[in-house]
Short mmCIF file of C-alpha atoms in Angstrom, two decimals:
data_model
loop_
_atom_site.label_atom_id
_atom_site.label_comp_id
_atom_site.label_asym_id
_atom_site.label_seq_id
_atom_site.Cartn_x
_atom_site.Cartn_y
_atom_site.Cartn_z
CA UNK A 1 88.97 117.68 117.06
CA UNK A 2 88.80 117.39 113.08
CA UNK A 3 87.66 114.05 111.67
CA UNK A 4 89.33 113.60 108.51
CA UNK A 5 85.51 111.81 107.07
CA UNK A 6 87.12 111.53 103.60
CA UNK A 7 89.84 109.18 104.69
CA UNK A 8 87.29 107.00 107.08
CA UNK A 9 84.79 107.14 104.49
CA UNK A 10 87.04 105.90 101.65
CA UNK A 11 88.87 103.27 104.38
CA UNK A 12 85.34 102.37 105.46
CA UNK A 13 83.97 100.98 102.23
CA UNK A 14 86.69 98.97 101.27
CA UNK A 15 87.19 97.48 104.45
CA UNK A 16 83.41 96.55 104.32
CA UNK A 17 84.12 95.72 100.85
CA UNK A 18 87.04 93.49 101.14
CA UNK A 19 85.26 91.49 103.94
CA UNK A 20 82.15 91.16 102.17
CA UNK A 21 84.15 89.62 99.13
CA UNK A 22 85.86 87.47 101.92
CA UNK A 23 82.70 86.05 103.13
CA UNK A 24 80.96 85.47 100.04
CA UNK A 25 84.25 84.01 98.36
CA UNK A 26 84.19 81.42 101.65
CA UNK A 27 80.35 80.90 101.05
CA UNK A 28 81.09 80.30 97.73
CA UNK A 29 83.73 77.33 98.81
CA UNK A 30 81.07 75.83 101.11
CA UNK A 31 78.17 75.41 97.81
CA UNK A 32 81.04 74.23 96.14
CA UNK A 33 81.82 70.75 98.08
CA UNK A 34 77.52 71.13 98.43
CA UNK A 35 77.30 70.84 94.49
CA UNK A 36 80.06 68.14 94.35
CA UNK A 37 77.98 66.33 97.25
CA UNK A 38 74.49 66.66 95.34
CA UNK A 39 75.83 65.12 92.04
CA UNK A 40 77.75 62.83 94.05
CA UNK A 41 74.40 61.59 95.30
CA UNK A 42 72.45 61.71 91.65
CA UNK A 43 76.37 59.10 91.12
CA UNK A 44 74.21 56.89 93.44
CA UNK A 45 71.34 57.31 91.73
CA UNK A 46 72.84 56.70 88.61
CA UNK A 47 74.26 53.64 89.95
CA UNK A 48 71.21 52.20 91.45
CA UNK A 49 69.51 52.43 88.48
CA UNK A 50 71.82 50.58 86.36
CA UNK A 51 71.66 47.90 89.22
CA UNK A 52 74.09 48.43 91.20
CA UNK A 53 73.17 48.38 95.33
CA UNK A 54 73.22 51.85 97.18
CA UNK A 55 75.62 51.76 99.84
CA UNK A 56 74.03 53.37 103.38
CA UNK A 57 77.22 54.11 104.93
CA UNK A 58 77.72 56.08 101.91
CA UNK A 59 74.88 57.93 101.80
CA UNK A 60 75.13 58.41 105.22
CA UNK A 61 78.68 60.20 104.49
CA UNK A 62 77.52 62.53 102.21
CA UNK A 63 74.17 63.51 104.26
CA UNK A 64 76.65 64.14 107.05
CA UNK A 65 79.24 66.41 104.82
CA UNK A 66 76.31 68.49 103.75
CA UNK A 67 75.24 68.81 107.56
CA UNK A 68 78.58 70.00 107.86
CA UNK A 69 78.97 72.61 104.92
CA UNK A 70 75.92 74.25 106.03
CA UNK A 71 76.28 74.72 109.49
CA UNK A 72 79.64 76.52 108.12
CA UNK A 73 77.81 78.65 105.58
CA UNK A 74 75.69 79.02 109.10
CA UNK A 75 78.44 80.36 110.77
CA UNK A 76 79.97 82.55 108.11
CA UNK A 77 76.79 84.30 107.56
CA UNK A 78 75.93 84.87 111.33
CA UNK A 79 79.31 86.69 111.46
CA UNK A 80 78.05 88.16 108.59
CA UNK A 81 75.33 89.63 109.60
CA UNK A 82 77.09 91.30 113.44
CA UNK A 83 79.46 92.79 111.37
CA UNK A 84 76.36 94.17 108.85
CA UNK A 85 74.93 95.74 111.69
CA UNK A 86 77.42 97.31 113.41
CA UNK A 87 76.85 99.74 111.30
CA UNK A 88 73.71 100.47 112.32
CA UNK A 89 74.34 103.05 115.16
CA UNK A 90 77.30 105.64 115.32
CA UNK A 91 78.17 105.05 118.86
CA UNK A 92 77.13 101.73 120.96
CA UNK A 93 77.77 100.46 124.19
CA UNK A 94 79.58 96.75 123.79
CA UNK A 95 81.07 94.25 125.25
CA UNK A 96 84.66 94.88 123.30
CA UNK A 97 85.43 91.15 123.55
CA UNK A 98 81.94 90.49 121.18
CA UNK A 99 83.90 93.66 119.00
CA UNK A 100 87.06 91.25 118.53
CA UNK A 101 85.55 88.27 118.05
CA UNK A 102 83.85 90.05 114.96
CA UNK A 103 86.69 90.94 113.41
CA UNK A 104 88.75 87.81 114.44
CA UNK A 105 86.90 85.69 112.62
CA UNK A 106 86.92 87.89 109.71
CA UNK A 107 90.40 87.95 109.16
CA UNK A 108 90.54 83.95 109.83
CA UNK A 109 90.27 83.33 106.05
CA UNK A 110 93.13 86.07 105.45
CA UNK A 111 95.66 84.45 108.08
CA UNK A 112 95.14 81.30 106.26
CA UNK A 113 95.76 82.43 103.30
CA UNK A 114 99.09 83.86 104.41
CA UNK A 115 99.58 80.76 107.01
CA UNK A 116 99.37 82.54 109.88
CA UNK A 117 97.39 81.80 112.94
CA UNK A 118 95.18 83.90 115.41
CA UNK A 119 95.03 83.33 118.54
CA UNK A 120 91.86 84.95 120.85
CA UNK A 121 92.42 84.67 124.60
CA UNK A 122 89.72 85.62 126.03
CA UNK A 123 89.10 88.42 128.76
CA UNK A 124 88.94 87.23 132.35
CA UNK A 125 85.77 89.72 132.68
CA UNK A 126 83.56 91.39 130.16
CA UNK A 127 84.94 95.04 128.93
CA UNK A 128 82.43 97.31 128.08
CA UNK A 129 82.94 99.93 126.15
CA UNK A 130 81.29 102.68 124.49
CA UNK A 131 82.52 103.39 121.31
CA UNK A 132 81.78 103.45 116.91
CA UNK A 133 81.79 99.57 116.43
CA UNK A 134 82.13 100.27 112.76
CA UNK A 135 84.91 101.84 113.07
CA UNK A 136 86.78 100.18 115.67
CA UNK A 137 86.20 97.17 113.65
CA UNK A 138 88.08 98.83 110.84
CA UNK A 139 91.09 99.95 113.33
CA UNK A 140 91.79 96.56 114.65
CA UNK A 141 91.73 94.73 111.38
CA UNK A 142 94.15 97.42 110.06
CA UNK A 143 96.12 96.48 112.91
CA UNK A 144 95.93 92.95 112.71
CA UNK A 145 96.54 92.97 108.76
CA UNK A 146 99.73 94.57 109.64
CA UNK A 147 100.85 92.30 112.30
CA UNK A 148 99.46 89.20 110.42
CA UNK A 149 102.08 90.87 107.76
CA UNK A 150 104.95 91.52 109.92
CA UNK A 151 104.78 87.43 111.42
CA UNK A 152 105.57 85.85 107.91
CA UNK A 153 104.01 82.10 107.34
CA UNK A 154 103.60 79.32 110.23
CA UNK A 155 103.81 82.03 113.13
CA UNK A 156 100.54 83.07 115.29
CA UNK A 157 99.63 86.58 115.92
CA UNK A 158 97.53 86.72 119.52
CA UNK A 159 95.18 89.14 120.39
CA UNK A 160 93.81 90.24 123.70
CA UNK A 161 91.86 92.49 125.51
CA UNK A 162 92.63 94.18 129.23
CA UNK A 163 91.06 97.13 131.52
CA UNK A 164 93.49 99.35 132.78
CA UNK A 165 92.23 102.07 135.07
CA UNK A 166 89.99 104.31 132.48
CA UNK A 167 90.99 102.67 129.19
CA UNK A 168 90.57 99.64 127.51
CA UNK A 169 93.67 97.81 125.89
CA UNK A 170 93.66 95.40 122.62
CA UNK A 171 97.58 93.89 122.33
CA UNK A 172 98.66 92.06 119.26
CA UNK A 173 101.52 90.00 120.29
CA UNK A 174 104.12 87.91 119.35
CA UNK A 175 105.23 90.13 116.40
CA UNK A 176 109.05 89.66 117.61
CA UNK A 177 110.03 89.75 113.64
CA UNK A 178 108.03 93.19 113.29
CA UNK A 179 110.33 95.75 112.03
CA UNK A 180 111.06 98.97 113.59
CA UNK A 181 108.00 101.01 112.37
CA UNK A 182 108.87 104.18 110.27
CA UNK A 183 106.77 107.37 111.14
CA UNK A 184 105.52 107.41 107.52
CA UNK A 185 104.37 103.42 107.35
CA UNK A 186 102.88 102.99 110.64
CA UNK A 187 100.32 103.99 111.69
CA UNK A 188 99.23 105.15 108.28
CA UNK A 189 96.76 108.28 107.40
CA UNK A 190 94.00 105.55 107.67
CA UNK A 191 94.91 104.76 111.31
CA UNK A 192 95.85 108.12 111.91
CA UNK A 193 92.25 109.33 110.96
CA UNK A 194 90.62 105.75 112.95
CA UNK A 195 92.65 106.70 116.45
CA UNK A 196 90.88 110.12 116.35
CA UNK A 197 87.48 109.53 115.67
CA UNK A 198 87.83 106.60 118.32
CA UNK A 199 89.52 109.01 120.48
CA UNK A 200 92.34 105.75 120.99
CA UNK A 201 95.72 105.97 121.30
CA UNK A 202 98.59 103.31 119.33
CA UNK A 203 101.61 102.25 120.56
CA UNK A 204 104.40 99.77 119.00
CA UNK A 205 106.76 98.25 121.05
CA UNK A 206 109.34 96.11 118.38
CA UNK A 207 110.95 94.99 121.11
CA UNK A 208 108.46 93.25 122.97
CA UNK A 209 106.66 92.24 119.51
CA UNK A 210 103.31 94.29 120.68
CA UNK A 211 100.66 96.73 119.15
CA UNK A 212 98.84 98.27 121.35
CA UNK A 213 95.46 100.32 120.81
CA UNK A 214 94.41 102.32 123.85
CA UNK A 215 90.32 102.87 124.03
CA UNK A 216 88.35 105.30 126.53
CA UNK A 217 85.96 103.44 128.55
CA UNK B 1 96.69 62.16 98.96
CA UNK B 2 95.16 59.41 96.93
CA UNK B 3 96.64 57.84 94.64
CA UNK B 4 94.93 54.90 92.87
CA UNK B 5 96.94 52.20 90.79
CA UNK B 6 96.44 53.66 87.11
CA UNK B 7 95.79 50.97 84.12
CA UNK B 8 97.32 51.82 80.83
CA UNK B 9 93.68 53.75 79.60
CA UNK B 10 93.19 55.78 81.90
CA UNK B 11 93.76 59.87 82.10
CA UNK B 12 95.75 60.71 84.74
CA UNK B 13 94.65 63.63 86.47
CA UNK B 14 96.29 66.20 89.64
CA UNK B 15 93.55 67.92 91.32
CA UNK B 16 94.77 70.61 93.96
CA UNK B 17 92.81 72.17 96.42
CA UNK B 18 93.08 73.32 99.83
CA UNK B 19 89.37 72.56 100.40
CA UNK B 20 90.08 69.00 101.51
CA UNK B 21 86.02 68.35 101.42
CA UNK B 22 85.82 69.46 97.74
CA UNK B 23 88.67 67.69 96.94
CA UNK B 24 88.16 64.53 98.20
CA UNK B 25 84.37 64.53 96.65
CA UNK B 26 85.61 65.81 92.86
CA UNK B 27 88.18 63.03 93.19
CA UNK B 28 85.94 60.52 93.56
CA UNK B 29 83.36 61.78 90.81
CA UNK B 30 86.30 61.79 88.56
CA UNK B 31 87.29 58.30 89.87
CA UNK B 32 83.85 56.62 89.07
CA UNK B 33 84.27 57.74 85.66
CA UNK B 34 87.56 56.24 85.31
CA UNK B 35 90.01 58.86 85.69
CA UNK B 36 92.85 58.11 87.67
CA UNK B 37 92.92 60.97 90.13
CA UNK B 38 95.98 62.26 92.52
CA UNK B 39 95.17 65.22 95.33
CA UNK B 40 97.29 67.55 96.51
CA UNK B 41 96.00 70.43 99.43
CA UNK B 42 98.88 72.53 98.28
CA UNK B 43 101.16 74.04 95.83
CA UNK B 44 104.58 72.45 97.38
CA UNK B 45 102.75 69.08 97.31
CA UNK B 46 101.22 69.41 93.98
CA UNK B 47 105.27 70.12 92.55
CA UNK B 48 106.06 67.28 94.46
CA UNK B 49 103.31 64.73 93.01
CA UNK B 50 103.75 66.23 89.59
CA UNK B 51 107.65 65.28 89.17
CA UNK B 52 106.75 61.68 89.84
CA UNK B 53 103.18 61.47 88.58
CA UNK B 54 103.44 61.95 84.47
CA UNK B 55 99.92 63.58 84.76
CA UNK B 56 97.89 64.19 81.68
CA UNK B 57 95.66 67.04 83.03
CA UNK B 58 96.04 69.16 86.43
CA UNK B 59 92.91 70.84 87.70
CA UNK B 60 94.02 73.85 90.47
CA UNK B 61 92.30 76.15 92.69
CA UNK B 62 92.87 79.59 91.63
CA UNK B 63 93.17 81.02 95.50
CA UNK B 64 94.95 78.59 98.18
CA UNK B 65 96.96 79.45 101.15
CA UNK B 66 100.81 79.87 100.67
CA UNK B 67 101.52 79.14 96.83
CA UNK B 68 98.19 80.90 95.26
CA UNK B 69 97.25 78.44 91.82
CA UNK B 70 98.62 81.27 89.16
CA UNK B 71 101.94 80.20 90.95
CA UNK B 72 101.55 76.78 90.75
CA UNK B 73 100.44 77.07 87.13
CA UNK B 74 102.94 78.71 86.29
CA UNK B 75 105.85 76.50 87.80
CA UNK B 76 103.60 73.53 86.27
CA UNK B 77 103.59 74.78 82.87
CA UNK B 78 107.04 75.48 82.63
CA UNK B 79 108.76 71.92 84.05
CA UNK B 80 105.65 69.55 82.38
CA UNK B 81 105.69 70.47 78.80
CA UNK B 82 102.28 68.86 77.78
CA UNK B 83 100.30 69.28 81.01
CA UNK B 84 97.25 70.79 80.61
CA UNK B 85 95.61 72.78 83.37
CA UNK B 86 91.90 73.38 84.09
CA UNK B 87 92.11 76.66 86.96
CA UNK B 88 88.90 76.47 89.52
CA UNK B 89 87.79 79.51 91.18
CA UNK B 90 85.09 80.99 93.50
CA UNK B 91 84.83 84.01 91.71
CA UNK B 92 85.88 84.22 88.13
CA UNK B 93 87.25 88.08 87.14
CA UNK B 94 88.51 88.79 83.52
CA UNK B 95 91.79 89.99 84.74
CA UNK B 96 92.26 86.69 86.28
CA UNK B 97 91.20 84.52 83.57
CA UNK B 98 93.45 86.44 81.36
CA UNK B 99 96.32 86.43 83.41
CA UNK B 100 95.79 82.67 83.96
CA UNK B 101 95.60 82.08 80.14
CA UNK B 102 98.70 84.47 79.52
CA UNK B 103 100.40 81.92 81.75
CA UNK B 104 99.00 78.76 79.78
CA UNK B 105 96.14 77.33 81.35
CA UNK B 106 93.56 75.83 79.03
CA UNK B 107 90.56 76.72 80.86
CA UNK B 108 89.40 78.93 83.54
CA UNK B 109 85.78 77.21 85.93
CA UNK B 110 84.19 79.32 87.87
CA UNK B 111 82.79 76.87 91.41
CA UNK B 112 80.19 75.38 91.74
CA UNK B 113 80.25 74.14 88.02
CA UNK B 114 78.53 71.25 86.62
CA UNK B 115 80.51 68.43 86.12
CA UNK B 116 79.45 67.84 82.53
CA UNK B 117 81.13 71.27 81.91
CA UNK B 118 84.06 70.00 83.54
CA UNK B 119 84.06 67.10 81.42
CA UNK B 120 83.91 68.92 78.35
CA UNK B 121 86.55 70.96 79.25
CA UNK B 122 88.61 68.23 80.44
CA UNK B 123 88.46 66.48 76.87
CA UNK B 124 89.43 69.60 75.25
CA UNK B 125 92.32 69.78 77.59
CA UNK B 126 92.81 65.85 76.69
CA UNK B 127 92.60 66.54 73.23
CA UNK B 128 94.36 69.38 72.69
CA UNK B 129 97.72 67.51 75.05
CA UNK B 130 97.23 65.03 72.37
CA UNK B 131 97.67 67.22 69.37
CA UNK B 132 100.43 68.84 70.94
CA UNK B 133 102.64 65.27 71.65
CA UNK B 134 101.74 64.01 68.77
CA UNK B 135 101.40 66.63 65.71
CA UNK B 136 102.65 65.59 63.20
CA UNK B 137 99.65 62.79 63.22
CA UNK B 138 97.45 64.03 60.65
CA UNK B 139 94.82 60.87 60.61
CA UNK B 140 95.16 60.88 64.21
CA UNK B 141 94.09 64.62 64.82
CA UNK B 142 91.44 64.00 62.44
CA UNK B 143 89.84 61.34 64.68
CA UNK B 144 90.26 63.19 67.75
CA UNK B 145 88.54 66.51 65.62
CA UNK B 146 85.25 64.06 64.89
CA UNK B 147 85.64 62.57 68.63
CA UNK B 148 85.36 65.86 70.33
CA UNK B 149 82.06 67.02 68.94
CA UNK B 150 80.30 63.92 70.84
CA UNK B 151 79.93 62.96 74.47
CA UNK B 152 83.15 64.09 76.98
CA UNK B 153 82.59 60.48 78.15
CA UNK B 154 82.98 58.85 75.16
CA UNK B 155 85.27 61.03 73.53
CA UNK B 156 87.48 60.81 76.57
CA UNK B 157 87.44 56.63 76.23
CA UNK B 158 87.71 57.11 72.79
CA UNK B 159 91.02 59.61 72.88
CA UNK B 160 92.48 57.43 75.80
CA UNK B 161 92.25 54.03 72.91
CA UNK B 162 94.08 56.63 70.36
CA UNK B 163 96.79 57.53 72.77
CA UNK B 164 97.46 53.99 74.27
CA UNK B 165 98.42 53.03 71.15
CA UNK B 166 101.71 55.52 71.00
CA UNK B 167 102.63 53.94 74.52
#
């Protein structure tokens, strides 16, 4: 089996790339309503000192919107730093739920941007699989780009995982207004090269509005 | 969104954003300093407010979900002849300020900002909606040339005096 390292290479980066921007574009968002918060307080300040009372309640609201923004920024960053270092071994044994929820809430600020929404049902019992997290990160957000794509604005794409026999399954459903993929579209030389360094296996179904990626236990 | 009653002096500003948080906070900065501020979370809303609002200055996020803010300026621009718009934006590129100033936006922030930037910039945007209702004004766009070099808050009263006197 060739691995075609140029292709995952080149996908790799700007897949890391494009949800690094994400995640410091969201961060970004977050110490913006901070900084509006801070000089909403040094307002106050302002006010008070030109004899005007300071309001509690208000002070209390902005002490509790900054509580908020930074257990966000808390969030964003923890996600952050799993999907930092999955890169740090070339094959791992995980728990392929703890893979998905990675990449899920990666692509949460994409779907919103497009007004879609993802759905994550969890697994009824932990799948563990042994695979390149890296990569297999990369493969399902290809996938789930695509599907986020083929729903349009105000549908929800859901994603779950199931065992079945040897293999591991991740389905995106609900695509029913996915086209009928061409050979040349989908999958692309970028899945193409993901399936068979992850020894996986795709399948579309337009019918039944599914993707489904196939994984060796 | 909010809406407050406007009296005669005051600039009437749109500020959309789809971060509801920032949004809400902004608005009442702006408020306190006697702007009369309007939100909208989105581009279809923001159209919406604008045909009934006779806003003097809108202030958009560049990146929002559905219409993206180059969109909405550029629907802005071309049914409110002498709105000015400020574009916000998490990460400020070249390519997107130009594009952004190709379609007419005044000025391009990059978040967080201060607010006295904002200020300035909102005067300029003031000021320069000013020259372009009225230019044919010379004393007038002399005034408003001396006003600008002093402070946004001032300048801003100062302009709003100026152009409540055309009303």
């Amino acid at each position: 089996m060739s691995y075609k390292w140029d292709v995952l290479c080149e996908e790799g980066l700007q897949f890391f790339g494009k949800m690094s921007a994400s995640m410091s574009h969201e961060i970004k968002n977050v110490l913006a309503v901070i900084n509006e918060n801070a000089g909403l307080l040094q307002d106050f300040v302002y006010m008070h000192d030109t004899g005007m009372p300071i309001d509690a309640k208000q002070l209390k609201g902005v002490s509790q919107m900054i509580i908020k923004q930074v257990r966000r920024a808390d969030s964003i960053m923890k996600n952050m730093n799993k999907f930092a270092h999955t890169t740090d071994q070339l094959t791992k044994a995980e728990n392929l739920n703890d893979i998905l929820d990675i990449v899920t809430k990666l692509a949460a600020r994409f779907a919103s941007m497009r007004e879609v929404s993802l759905e994550k049902i969890p697994p009824d019992e932990p799948i563990n699989i042994k695979t390149n997290p890296f990569l297999l990160e990369n493969l399902i957000w290809l996938c789930l780009d695509s599907a986020m794509d083929s729903v349009g604005q105000g549908k929800t794409v859901r994603v779950f995982t199931k065992k079945i026999d040897n293999s591991a399954q991740i389905t995106f459903s609900q695509l029913d207004s996915m086209p009928e993929p061409t050979p040349e579209a989908f999958p692309d030389k970028r899945i193409e090269a993901l399936l068979c360094a992850l020894q996986a296996e795709i399948t579309v179904d337009s019918k039944a509005g599914t993707i489904n990626i196939s994984l060796p236990i | 969104m909010t809406n407050a009653q406007s009296t005669p002096s005051q600039i009437k500003i749109l500020a959309v954003d789809d971060e509801v948080d920032f949004l809400n906070t902004l608005s009442r900065r702006l408020e306190s300093r006697d702007f009369q501020v309007t939100t909208a979370s989105n581009g279809e809303q923001a159209i919406k407010e604008a045909k009934i609002g006779g806003f003097d200055v809108a202030i958009l996020d560049l990146k929002m979900p559905g219409m993206n803010g180059q969109e909405l300026l550029k629907i802005l621009k071309e049914n409110h002849k002498f709105l000015e718009v400020i574009m916000l934006t998490g990460y400020a590129s070249v390519d997107s300020a130009v594009e952004c100033t190709k379609l007419g936006a005044f000025g391009y922030l990059e978040k967080p900002y201060d607010l006295e930037k904002l200020l300035c910039v909102l005067r300029d945007a003031y000021e320069t909606r000013l020259k372009k209702k009225f230019p044919h004004d010379q004393k007038r766009m002399k005034e408003l040339d001396l006003l600008a070099a002093g402070d946004p808050m001032a300048a801003l009263s100062a302009m709003m005096r100026l152009d409540d006197l055309e009303k």
